[in-house]
Tab-separated table of C-alpha atoms and ligand atoms in Angstrom:
chain	number	residue	atom	x	y	z
A	11	MET	CA	0.000	0.000	0.000
A	12	LYS	CA	2.850	2.337	0.964
A	13	LYS	CA	4.606	1.617	-2.332
A	14	LYS	CA	1.367	2.198	-4.233
A	15	ILE	CA	0.762	5.584	-2.556
A	16	GLN	CA	4.412	6.533	-3.277
A	17	ARG	CA	4.146	5.467	-6.894
A	18	ILE	CA	0.946	7.454	-7.424
A	19	MET	CA	2.396	10.549	-5.761
A	20	ILE	CA	5.679	10.360	-7.733
A	21	LEU	CA	3.795	9.873	-10.985
A	22	PHE	CA	1.562	12.815	-10.175
A	23	ILE	CA	4.525	15.057	-9.290
A	24	THR	CA	6.459	14.016	-12.411
A	25	VAL	CA	3.542	14.602	-14.760
A	26	THR	CA	2.794	17.972	-13.138
A	27	LEU	CA	6.439	19.053	-13.349
A	28	VAL	CA	6.889	17.963	-16.975
A	29	ILE	CA	3.689	19.745	-17.997
A	30	SER	CA	4.751	22.920	-16.147
A	31	TYR	CA	8.242	22.602	-17.687
A	32	LEU	CA	6.780	22.495	-21.206
A	33	LEU	CA	4.321	25.282	-20.457
A	34	MET	CA	7.086	27.486	-19.040
A	35	PHE	CA	9.204	26.838	-22.126
A	36	LEU	CA	6.362	27.719	-24.486
A	37	LEU	CA	5.494	30.857	-22.515
A	38	ALA	CA	9.153	31.952	-22.430
A	39	TYR	CA	9.481	31.329	-26.158
A	40	ALA	CA	6.319	33.289	-26.931
A	41	ARG	CA	7.485	36.189	-24.762
A	42	ILE	CA	10.981	36.207	-26.310
A	43	ARG	CA	9.430	36.202	-29.803
A	44	ASP	CA	7.295	39.208	-28.841
A	45	ILE	CA	10.336	41.038	-27.506
A	46	ALA	CA	12.347	40.167	-30.636
A	47	GLN	CA	9.594	41.595	-32.856
A	48	GLU	CA	9.330	44.691	-30.697
A	49	ASN	CA	13.107	45.194	-30.872
A	50	LEU	CA	13.027	44.729	-34.635
A	51	ARG	CA	10.396	47.436	-34.934
A	52	ASN	CA	12.545	49.806	-32.850
A	53	GLU	CA	15.592	48.981	-34.941
A	54	ALA	CA	13.624	49.592	-38.156
A	55	ALA	CA	12.587	53.028	-36.859
A	56	TYR	CA	16.175	53.744	-35.889
A	57	PHE	CA	17.625	52.682	-39.285
A	58	SER	CA	14.973	54.545	-41.233
A	59	ALA	CA	15.858	57.725	-39.337
A	60	ILE	CA	19.526	57.219	-40.289
A	61	VAL	CA	18.743	56.575	-43.961
A	62	ASN	CA	16.325	59.529	-44.078
A	63	ARG	CA	19.101	61.740	-42.750
A	64	PHE	CA	22.264	60.353	-44.433
A	65	GLY	CA	20.949	58.584	-47.544
A	66	ASP	CA	21.334	54.938	-48.502
A	67	GLU	CA	25.188	55.170	-48.320
A	68	ALA	CA	24.741	54.811	-44.603
A	69	LEU	CA	23.509	51.272	-45.253
A	70	THR	CA	26.640	50.115	-47.049
A	71	ALA	CA	28.459	50.835	-43.803
A	72	MET	CA	26.551	47.792	-42.429
A	73	ASP	CA	28.219	45.443	-44.944
A	74	GLY	CA	30.517	42.951	-43.394
A	75	THR	CA	29.620	43.821	-39.793
A	76	GLY	CA	28.734	40.147	-39.249
A	77	THR	CA	25.349	40.974	-37.668
A	78	ASP	CA	22.468	38.518	-38.082
A	79	LEU	CA	20.337	41.460	-39.165
A	80	ARG	CA	19.369	41.563	-42.843
A	81	ILE	CA	18.686	45.066	-44.223
A	82	THR	CA	16.956	45.642	-47.534
A	83	LEU	CA	16.092	48.871	-49.320
A	84	ILE	CA	13.243	48.472	-51.785
A	85	SER	CA	12.032	50.946	-54.425
A	86	GLN	CA	8.306	51.738	-54.753
A	87	ASP	CA	8.116	49.189	-57.601
A	88	GLY	CA	9.580	46.456	-55.485
A	89	ASP	CA	13.083	46.498	-56.977
A	90	VAL	CA	15.797	45.816	-54.448
A	91	LEU	CA	18.092	48.792	-54.278
A	92	TYR	CA	20.267	47.433	-51.497
A	93	ASP	CA	20.449	44.165	-49.512
A	94	THR	CA	23.007	42.941	-46.998
A	95	ASP	CA	22.477	39.586	-48.661
A	96	GLU	CA	24.055	40.113	-52.119
A	97	ASP	CA	22.130	37.203	-53.724
A	98	ALA	CA	18.745	38.753	-52.986
A	99	LYS	CA	19.353	41.923	-54.972
A	100	LEU	CA	17.978	40.695	-58.332
A	101	GLU	CA	14.579	39.599	-57.035
A	102	ASN	CA	11.524	41.887	-57.139
A	103	HIS	CA	9.993	42.333	-53.632
A	104	ALA	CA	6.672	43.936	-54.621
A	105	ASP	CA	4.659	40.899	-53.448
A	106	ARG	CA	6.150	40.800	-49.941
A	107	PRO	CA	3.377	41.438	-47.368
A	108	GLU	CA	5.480	43.680	-45.075
A	109	PHE	CA	6.479	45.778	-48.103
A	110	GLN	CA	2.865	46.194	-49.209
A	111	LYS	CA	1.762	47.125	-45.660
A	112	ALA	CA	4.632	49.676	-45.378
A	113	LEU	CA	3.700	51.286	-48.700
A	114	LYS	CA	0.084	51.548	-47.615
A	115	ASN	CA	0.344	52.357	-43.887
A	116	GLY	CA	3.901	53.633	-43.450
A	117	SER	CA	5.087	50.472	-41.666
A	118	GLY	CA	4.391	46.734	-41.648
A	119	SER	CA	5.733	43.519	-40.249
A	120	SER	CA	5.407	39.769	-40.846
A	121	VAL	CA	6.878	36.428	-39.901
A	122	ARG	CA	7.485	34.017	-42.761
A	123	ARG	CA	9.963	31.761	-44.497
A	124	SER	CA	12.457	33.713	-46.569
A	125	ASP	CA	12.568	32.511	-50.182
A	126	THR	CA	16.064	33.921	-50.505
A	127	MET	CA	17.586	32.498	-47.292
A	128	GLY	CA	15.405	29.445	-46.753
A	129	VAL	CA	14.840	30.217	-42.993
A	130	ASP	CA	11.956	31.689	-40.948
A	131	LEU	CA	12.416	35.428	-40.458
A	132	PHE	CA	10.787	38.305	-38.599
A	133	TYR	CA	10.337	41.171	-41.049
A	134	CYS	CA	9.726	44.841	-40.328
A	135	ALA	CA	9.398	47.412	-43.106
A	136	VAL	CA	9.149	51.262	-42.901
A	137	ARG	CA	8.360	53.725	-45.696
A	138	LEU	CA	11.104	56.366	-45.983
A	139	GLU	CA	10.626	60.040	-46.818
A	140	ASP	CA	11.687	59.509	-50.479
A	141	GLY	CA	8.998	56.811	-50.936
A	142	THR	CA	11.379	53.855	-50.844
A	143	VAL	CA	10.894	51.162	-48.204
A	144	LEU	CA	13.531	50.095	-45.716
A	145	ARG	CA	13.061	46.551	-44.488
A	146	ILE	CA	15.010	44.768	-41.810
A	147	ALA	CA	14.770	41.099	-40.888
A	148	ARG	CA	16.135	38.751	-38.229
A	149	PRO	CA	15.878	34.911	-38.083
A	150	VAL	CA	13.125	33.477	-35.849
A	151	ARG	CA	15.743	30.909	-34.803
A	152	SER	CA	17.487	33.522	-32.697
A	153	ALA	CA	14.354	33.833	-30.488
A	154	LEU	CA	14.192	30.056	-30.219
A	155	PHE	CA	17.867	29.889	-29.262
A	156	THR	CA	17.358	32.477	-26.572
A	157	ALA	CA	14.411	30.471	-25.192
A	158	LEU	CA	16.427	27.254	-25.365
A	159	GLN	CA	19.126	28.832	-23.266
A	160	PHE	CA	16.730	28.648	-20.319
A	161	LEU	CA	16.222	24.927	-20.790
A	162	PRO	CA	19.181	23.603	-18.738
A	163	LEU	CA	18.297	25.917	-15.860
A	164	MET	CA	14.663	24.876	-16.017
A	165	GLY	CA	15.718	21.217	-16.272
A	166	LEU	CA	17.894	21.618	-13.190
A	167	LEU	CA	14.958	23.166	-11.393
A	168	LEU	CA	12.757	20.278	-12.536
A	169	ALA	CA	15.233	17.672	-11.292
A	170	GLY	CA	15.501	19.482	-7.948
A	171	MET	CA	11.740	19.657	-7.551
A	172	LEU	CA	11.415	16.010	-8.528
A	173	LEU	CA	13.954	15.033	-5.880
A	174	VAL	CA	12.125	17.066	-3.237
A	175	GLY	CA	8.826	15.606	-4.486
A	176	VAL	CA	10.072	12.011	-4.208
A	177	ARG	CA	11.353	12.578	-0.679
A	178	TYR	CA	8.166	14.340	0.313
A	179	SER	CA	5.995	11.574	-1.157
A	180	ARG	CA	7.995	8.926	0.779
A	181	ARG	CA	7.550	10.826	4.018
A	182	LYS	CA	3.881	11.431	3.379
A	183	ALA	CA	3.290	7.763	2.482
A	184	ASP	CA	4.978	6.766	5.778
A	185	GLU	CA	2.812	9.218	7.669
A	186	LEU	CA	-0.335	7.964	5.945
A	187	VAL	CA	0.350	4.310	6.652
A	188	ARG	CA	1.599	4.691	10.237
A	189	PRO	CA	-1.842	5.085	11.927
A	190	ILE	CA	-2.995	1.912	10.127
A	191	ASN	CA	0.032	-0.050	11.338
A	192	GLU	CA	-0.485	1.206	14.855
A	193	LEU	CA	-4.085	-0.037	14.989
A	194	LYS	CA	-4.844	-2.226	17.999
A	195	VAL	CA	-6.820	-5.135	16.633
A	196	ASP	CA	-7.904	-6.223	20.126
A	197	GLU	CA	-9.291	-2.791	20.965
A	198	PRO	CA	-9.925	-1.236	17.538
A	199	LEU	CA	-12.119	1.607	18.768
A	200	SER	CA	-9.449	2.882	21.179
A	201	SER	CA	-7.087	3.652	18.267
A	202	ASP	CA	-6.888	7.240	17.074
A	203	THR	CA	-7.056	6.742	13.328
A	204	TYR	CA	-8.820	7.844	10.152
A	205	GLU	CA	-12.532	8.505	10.323
A	206	GLU	CA	-12.891	6.554	7.040
A	207	LEU	CA	-11.669	3.404	8.791
A	208	ARG	CA	-14.264	3.696	11.537
A	209	PRO	CA	-16.913	1.427	9.907
A	210	LEU	CA	-14.253	-1.282	9.480
A	211	LEU	CA	-13.078	-0.873	13.077
A	212	VAL	CA	-16.647	-1.022	14.342
A	213	ARG	CA	-17.068	-4.299	12.436
A	214	ILE	CA	-13.826	-5.701	13.887
A	215	ASP	CA	-14.987	-4.658	17.342
A	216	GLU	CA	-18.328	-6.385	16.805
A	217	GLN	CA	-16.547	-9.520	15.636
A	218	ASN	CA	-14.256	-9.420	18.671
A	219	LYS	CA	-17.268	-9.098	20.950
A	220	ALA	CA	-19.022	-11.943	19.162
A	221	LYS	CA	-15.893	-14.091	19.519
A	222	ASP	CA	-15.647	-13.241	23.225
A	223	ALA	CA	-19.314	-14.075	23.657
A	224	VAL	CA	-18.825	-17.451	21.968
A	225	ALA	CA	-15.741	-18.145	24.096
A	226	ASN	CA	-17.680	-17.246	27.257
A	227	MET	CA	-20.618	-19.355	26.157
A	228	ARG	CA	-18.313	-22.329	25.584
A	229	LYS	CA	-16.740	-21.871	29.015
A	230	GLU	CA	-20.140	-21.609	30.664
A	231	PHE	CA	-21.394	-24.602	28.691
A	232	THR	CA	-18.451	-26.774	29.760
A	233	ALA	CA	-18.924	-25.732	33.385
A	234	ASN	CA	-22.655	-26.523	33.166
A	235	VAL	CA	-22.072	-29.893	31.512
A	236	SER	CA	-19.548	-30.892	34.161
A	237	HIS	CA	-21.916	-29.849	36.903
A	238	GLU	CA	-24.932	-31.607	35.365
A	239	LEU	CA	-22.951	-34.813	34.887
A	240	LYS	CA	-21.424	-34.699	38.326
A	241	THR	CA	-24.754	-34.574	40.178
A	242	PRO	CA	-26.201	-37.907	38.928
A	243	LEU	CA	-22.755	-39.516	39.006
A	244	THR	CA	-22.326	-38.577	42.667
A	245	SER	CA	-25.743	-40.106	43.431
A	246	ILE	CA	-24.939	-43.302	41.488
A	247	SER	CA	-21.563	-43.593	43.169
A	248	GLY	CA	-23.169	-42.982	46.599
A	249	TYR	CA	-25.891	-45.643	46.142
A	250	ALA	CA	-23.366	-48.142	44.728
A	251	GLU	CA	-21.038	-47.571	47.660
A	252	ILE	CA	-23.757	-48.217	50.229
A	253	MET	CA	-24.742	-51.401	48.387
A	254	LYS	CA	-21.107	-52.493	48.079
A	255	ASP	CA	-20.611	-52.081	51.820
A	256	GLY	CA	-23.662	-54.306	52.420
A	257	LEU	CA	-25.497	-51.469	54.156
A	258	VAL	CA	-28.692	-51.960	52.144
A	259	LYS	CA	-31.252	-54.462	53.288
A	260	ALA	CA	-32.204	-57.098	50.726
A	261	GLN	CA	-35.733	-55.710	50.335
A	262	ASP	CA	-34.376	-52.206	49.616
A	263	VAL	CA	-32.050	-53.359	46.833
A	264	PRO	CA	-34.688	-52.994	44.021
A	265	ASP	CA	-35.366	-49.428	45.173
A	266	PHE	CA	-31.659	-48.558	45.147
A	267	ALA	CA	-31.195	-50.261	41.776
A	268	ASN	CA	-34.130	-48.202	40.478
A	269	ARG	CA	-32.525	-44.985	41.740
A	270	ILE	CA	-29.233	-45.885	40.049
A	271	TYR	CA	-31.176	-46.692	36.866
A	272	ARG	CA	-33.026	-43.351	36.988
A	273	GLU	CA	-29.860	-41.342	37.522
A	274	SER	CA	-27.998	-43.154	34.744
A	275	GLN	CA	-30.989	-42.615	32.408
A	276	ARG	CA	-30.788	-38.944	33.262
A	277	MET	CA	-27.111	-38.939	32.334
A	278	ILE	CA	-27.793	-40.726	29.061
A	279	THR	CA	-30.464	-38.152	28.138
A	280	LEU	CA	-28.107	-35.333	29.033
A	281	VAL	CA	-25.237	-36.767	26.974
A	282	GLU	CA	-27.605	-37.374	24.045
A	283	ASP	CA	-28.838	-33.776	24.260
A	284	ILE	CA	-25.283	-32.448	24.356
A	285	ILE	CA	-24.345	-34.505	21.312
A	286	LYS	CA	-27.448	-33.227	19.493
A	287	LEU	CA	-26.601	-29.628	20.358
A	288	SER	CA	-22.971	-29.885	19.318
A	289	ARG	CA	-24.023	-31.479	16.028
A	290	LEU	CA	-26.472	-28.631	15.469
A	291	ASP	CA	-23.714	-26.162	16.388
A	292	GLU	CA	-21.231	-27.669	13.995
A	293	GLY	CA	-23.874	-27.834	11.260
A	294	GLU	CA	-23.227	-31.548	10.875
A	295	MET	CA	-26.913	-32.370	10.567
A	296	GLU	CA	-27.309	-33.156	6.943
A	297	GLU	CA	-31.038	-33.554	7.035
A	298	ILE	CA	-33.058	-34.337	3.957
A	299	GLU	CA	-35.997	-32.016	3.516
A	300	GLU	CA	-39.282	-33.667	2.673
A	301	ASP	CA	-42.938	-32.862	2.359
A	302	LEU	CA	-44.497	-33.108	5.828
A	303	ASP	CA	-48.053	-32.959	7.069
A	304	LEU	CA	-47.694	-30.997	10.288
A	305	PHE	CA	-51.109	-32.093	11.564
A	306	ASP	CA	-50.228	-35.742	11.051
A	307	LEU	CA	-46.860	-35.246	12.754
A	308	CYS	CA	-48.535	-33.585	15.759
A	309	ARG	CA	-51.005	-36.476	16.057
A	310	GLU	CA	-48.106	-38.924	16.152
A	311	ILE	CA	-46.331	-36.891	18.853
A	312	CYS	CA	-49.523	-36.492	20.932
A	313	ASP	CA	-50.268	-40.225	20.690
A	314	ASN	CA	-46.777	-40.998	21.963
A	315	LEU	CA	-47.068	-38.528	24.818
A	316	VAL	CA	-50.543	-39.476	26.029
A	317	PRO	CA	-49.224	-42.000	28.647
A	318	TYR	CA	-46.763	-39.350	29.890
A	319	ALA	CA	-49.580	-36.802	30.078
A	320	GLU	CA	-51.811	-39.244	31.935
A	321	LYS	CA	-49.031	-39.795	34.437
A	322	HIS	CA	-49.052	-36.022	35.074
A	323	CYS	CA	-52.881	-35.980	35.082
A	324	VAL	CA	-52.887	-33.665	32.075
A	325	ARG	CA	-55.491	-33.806	29.316
A	326	MET	CA	-54.217	-33.689	25.717
A	327	GLU	CA	-56.187	-32.212	22.830
A	328	LEU	CA	-55.288	-31.992	19.148
A	329	LYS	CA	-56.910	-29.445	16.829
A	330	GLY	CA	-56.346	-28.088	13.359
A	331	SER	CA	-56.201	-29.458	9.864
A	332	ILE	CA	-53.873	-30.929	7.290
A	333	CYS	CA	-51.039	-28.577	6.558
A	334	HIS	CA	-47.917	-29.211	4.500
A	335	VAL	CA	-44.389	-27.883	4.904
A	336	THR	CA	-41.096	-28.861	3.329
A	337	ALA	CA	-38.606	-29.510	6.125
A	338	ALA	CA	-36.377	-32.110	7.769
A	339	ARG	CA	-38.730	-34.520	9.545
A	340	ARG	CA	-36.438	-35.323	12.482
A	341	LEU	CA	-35.801	-31.643	13.288
A	342	VAL	CA	-39.483	-30.648	13.160
A	343	GLN	CA	-40.438	-33.682	15.239
A	344	GLU	CA	-37.823	-32.893	17.863
A	345	MET	CA	-38.889	-29.265	18.028
A	346	ILE	CA	-42.608	-30.017	18.551
A	347	MET	CA	-41.804	-32.907	20.898
A	348	ASN	CA	-39.719	-30.701	23.209
A	349	ILE	CA	-42.388	-28.015	23.329
A	350	VAL	CA	-45.289	-30.442	23.987
A	351	ASP	CA	-43.126	-32.255	26.563
A	352	ASN	CA	-42.628	-28.946	28.392
A	353	ALA	CA	-46.352	-28.136	28.170
A	354	ILE	CA	-47.095	-31.418	29.976
A	355	ARG	CA	-44.169	-31.274	32.375
A	356	TYR	CA	-44.765	-27.716	33.559
A	357	ASN	CA	-48.526	-28.166	33.830
A	358	LYS	CA	-50.751	-28.465	36.898
A	359	PRO	CA	-52.685	-31.563	37.898
A	360	ASN	CA	-55.936	-31.722	35.865
A	361	GLY	CA	-54.502	-29.170	33.470
A	362	SER	CA	-54.656	-29.404	29.727
A	363	VAL	CA	-52.473	-29.105	26.672
A	364	THR	CA	-53.885	-28.093	23.287
A	365	VAL	CA	-51.885	-28.688	20.151
A	366	TRP	CA	-53.097	-26.880	17.065
A	367	ALA	CA	-51.568	-27.388	13.612
A	368	GLY	CA	-52.702	-25.756	10.412
A	369	GLY	CA	-52.179	-23.187	7.705
A	370	THR	CA	-52.571	-19.412	8.177
A	371	ILE	CA	-52.162	-16.408	5.861
A	372	GLY	CA	-48.647	-16.114	7.271
A	373	GLY	CA	-47.802	-19.758	6.506
A	374	ALA	CA	-47.874	-23.100	8.311
A	375	ARG	CA	-48.054	-22.937	12.088
A	376	VAL	CA	-48.108	-25.156	15.172
A	377	VAL	CA	-49.449	-23.702	18.415
A	378	VAL	CA	-49.034	-25.476	21.765
A	379	THR	CA	-51.077	-24.002	24.592
A	380	ASP	CA	-51.030	-25.225	28.175
A	381	THR	CA	-52.760	-24.318	31.405
A	382	GLY	CA	-49.569	-24.785	33.390
A	383	ILE	CA	-47.468	-22.795	35.812
A	384	GLY	CA	-46.446	-20.123	33.256
A	385	ILE	CA	-43.158	-18.313	32.835
A	386	PRO	CA	-42.280	-14.949	34.410
A	387	GLU	CA	-42.255	-12.155	31.803
A	388	ASP	CA	-38.599	-11.236	32.415
A	389	GLN	CA	-37.449	-14.789	31.761
A	390	LEU	CA	-39.266	-15.366	28.483
A	391	ASP	CA	-36.147	-14.675	26.404
A	392	ARG	CA	-33.857	-16.645	28.685
A	393	ILE	CA	-35.616	-20.022	28.527
A	394	PHE	CA	-33.975	-20.668	25.137
A	395	GLU	CA	-30.488	-20.427	26.687
A	396	ARG	CA	-28.591	-23.637	27.323
A	397	PHE	CA	-29.186	-25.127	30.787
A	398	TYR	CA	-31.519	-22.291	31.690
A	399	ARG	CA	-34.368	-23.376	33.948
A	400	VAL	CA	-36.836	-21.028	35.586
A	401	ASP	CA	-37.170	-23.144	38.704
A	402	LYS	CA	-34.071	-25.303	39.006
A	403	SER	CA	-35.401	-27.533	41.755
A	404	HIS	CA	-38.685	-28.159	39.928
A	405	SER	CA	-36.880	-29.017	36.692
A	406	ARG	CA	-34.569	-31.349	38.539
A	407	GLU	CA	-37.542	-33.117	40.083
A	408	THR	CA	-39.036	-33.565	36.639
A	409	GLY	CA	-35.708	-34.590	35.126
A	410	GLY	CA	-35.218	-31.452	33.029
A	411	THR	CA	-31.698	-30.392	32.052
A	412	GLY	CA	-32.569	-27.071	30.420
A	413	LEU	CA	-31.416	-28.111	26.948
A	414	GLY	CA	-34.770	-28.932	25.322
A	415	LEU	CA	-35.658	-25.427	24.153
A	416	SER	CA	-32.112	-24.592	22.973
A	417	ILE	CA	-32.276	-27.708	20.788
A	418	ALA	CA	-35.753	-26.643	19.602
A	419	LYS	CA	-34.537	-23.120	18.777
A	420	HIS	CA	-31.549	-24.478	16.879
A	421	SER	CA	-33.737	-26.920	14.958
A	422	ALA	CA	-36.187	-24.106	14.152
A	423	GLU	CA	-33.365	-22.039	12.660
A	424	LEU	CA	-32.333	-24.938	10.446
A	425	CYS	CA	-35.957	-25.397	9.320
A	426	HIS	CA	-36.319	-21.636	8.625
A	427	ALA	CA	-38.976	-21.477	11.319
A	428	ARG	CA	-39.287	-19.243	14.396
A	429	ILE	CA	-40.594	-19.947	17.862
A	430	TYR	CA	-42.652	-17.280	19.604
A	431	VAL	CA	-43.564	-17.560	23.239
A	432	SER	CA	-46.064	-15.757	25.415
A	433	SER	CA	-47.007	-16.649	28.930
A	434	ARG	CA	-48.889	-15.602	32.054
A	435	LEU	CA	-47.521	-16.685	35.354
A	436	GLY	CA	-49.862	-19.196	37.019
A	437	GLU	CA	-52.175	-19.258	33.995
A	438	GLY	CA	-50.327	-20.940	31.179
A	439	THR	CA	-48.016	-20.682	28.234
A	440	ARG	CA	-48.465	-20.459	24.487
A	441	MET	CA	-45.668	-21.527	22.156
A	442	GLU	CA	-46.002	-20.896	18.460
A	443	ILE	CA	-43.807	-22.435	15.780
A	444	ASP	CA	-44.072	-20.289	12.732
A	445	PHE	CA	-42.897	-21.587	9.405
A	446	ASP	CA	-43.158	-18.099	7.956
A	447	GLU	CA	-39.852	-16.284	7.546
A	448	SER	CA	-41.098	-12.732	8.072
A	449	GLU	CA	-39.614	-10.991	11.101
A	450	ARG	CA	-41.661	-10.690	14.289
A	451	PRO	CA	-40.809	-10.039	17.959
A	452	LEU	CA	-39.648	-13.055	19.956
A	453	HIS	CA	-42.631	-13.075	22.305
A	454	LYS	CA	-46.141	-11.700	22.051
A	455	ASP	CA	-48.862	-11.069	24.605
A	456	LEU	CA	-51.051	-14.012	25.392
A	457	THR	CA	-54.497	-13.204	24.076
B	25	ATP	P1	-35.130	-30.649	29.034
B	25	ATP	O1	-33.763	-30.471	28.482
B	25	ATP	O2	-35.358	-31.978	29.582
B	25	ATP	O3	-36.196	-30.170	28.113
B	25	ATP	P2	-36.090	-28.420	30.560
B	25	ATP	O4	-37.482	-28.718	30.203
B	25	ATP	O5	-35.841	-27.921	31.949
B	25	ATP	O6	-35.152	-29.675	30.287
B	25	ATP	P3	-36.206	-26.544	28.405
B	25	ATP	O7	-37.163	-27.379	27.682
B	25	ATP	O8	-35.117	-25.893	27.653
B	25	ATP	O9	-35.510	-27.348	29.579
B	25	ATP	O10	-36.976	-25.405	29.138
B	25	ATP	C1	-36.278	-24.411	29.862
B	25	ATP	C2	-37.100	-23.936	31.024
B	25	ATP	O11	-38.185	-23.143	30.544
B	25	ATP	C3	-37.706	-25.016	31.827
B	25	ATP	O12	-36.830	-25.470	32.806
B	25	ATP	C4	-38.928	-24.328	32.442
B	25	ATP	O13	-38.530	-23.645	33.614
B	25	ATP	C5	-39.329	-23.306	31.395
B	25	ATP	N1	-40.446	-23.754	30.565
B	25	ATP	C6	-40.355	-24.246	29.323
B	25	ATP	N2	-41.577	-24.535	28.834
B	25	ATP	C7	-42.481	-24.191	29.772
B	25	ATP	C8	-43.897	-24.207	29.882
B	25	ATP	N3	-44.643	-24.646	28.903
B	25	ATP	N4	-44.454	-23.758	31.018
B	25	ATP	C9	-43.687	-23.285	32.016
B	25	ATP	N5	-42.342	-23.234	31.979
B	25	ATP	C10	-41.724	-23.650	30.887
B	26	MG	MG1	-37.963	-29.334	28.152
């Protein structure tokens, strides 16, 4: 980047200098040409005064002086009466523009190629008192030579400016790049740098925060897993130890064995849930999407859960109509299963659970309503967090690990569905699985 900035700056300086160099040369040349013409006019006036006073003999005195000035005396008819250039004397000059202008207006000038000398000349002609015309001429080349004399000096100036420019561009490029090199990637917003980089730094900061959040979540998750595994393991180990030491009466052995069985089942469920979650996290679930009838799926789930509901003295009811979605069967099943399981588990004796499945204007939908214990308003968003349980002791009693809804939320994301929850403490909860992708708040009021 530094090299690129330097290159651009050097190129810019060089082009600017070369253009100014050429412009200066052209301006100098134009000015010198003007001055040369002006001088020639003055000289013509001067010579005409001499010839008017002393006659054309005064001109012969110019012969052999070695000046680059060409002097010509022309009669009214255009015949050359005198010329410093001997060869030009035979030619008639009546057609020369400066001669014609001088005859008409008293004086005239022009710049053109001399037929006699074969070079470009400045001409200036003046009509004398006796009617003849005195014309003097000087090569244009002399103006060009004068202008060219400035070239080396201007070139030196150009080289000097280029050198300064290159050094300056290097320093500037260093200065420009330094704040970028000094950026603190860990704390991007603390760096004092270009305003233009701010959106990028804000993004880096957001990414850092997201990474920190993930790292914290992982730490918390590991701590939770260890804790959740340790509790049943401690119980199992405790019961086994008592039995090993022969401290359990023969008739109590089945009860102890049952407790060990229950705790180990709990561990198996937990480990299975963790595996499911990590697979969902890693995106390893390569589920095949298929055409599903949500109503049919709900009937299957309700049928399976009826014995569980009866055990909790909860009445199950299924409502709705056939409704098709294209999604991965296992994910949708798991999602609905977890939600209906909660509706039964966190219900009250003689309570009820209503499962509704059907199509709406917004798309396919499953609604699970229960008349259970409800969820406090401030914890509605938190119940989807891993291991989060509103009432830890109650969940433990019922065997909950707090992973069911996180699995459901994950599965919903993979099925392009969203789960909305609304609840009233002590009255019941309503969970809605919406297969419509339009954005809506996470929880709505229970109506
Ligand atoms: P499991 O992993 O076995 O499902 P869990 O049921 O405790 O354990 P989640 O299903 O994630 O975990 O639910 C999280 C918490 O949200 C529950 O512990 C419970 O406190 C609360 N909860 C969820 N559904 C309901 C409901 N229908 N009524 C009342 N509370 C609920
Ligand atoms: Mg649950």
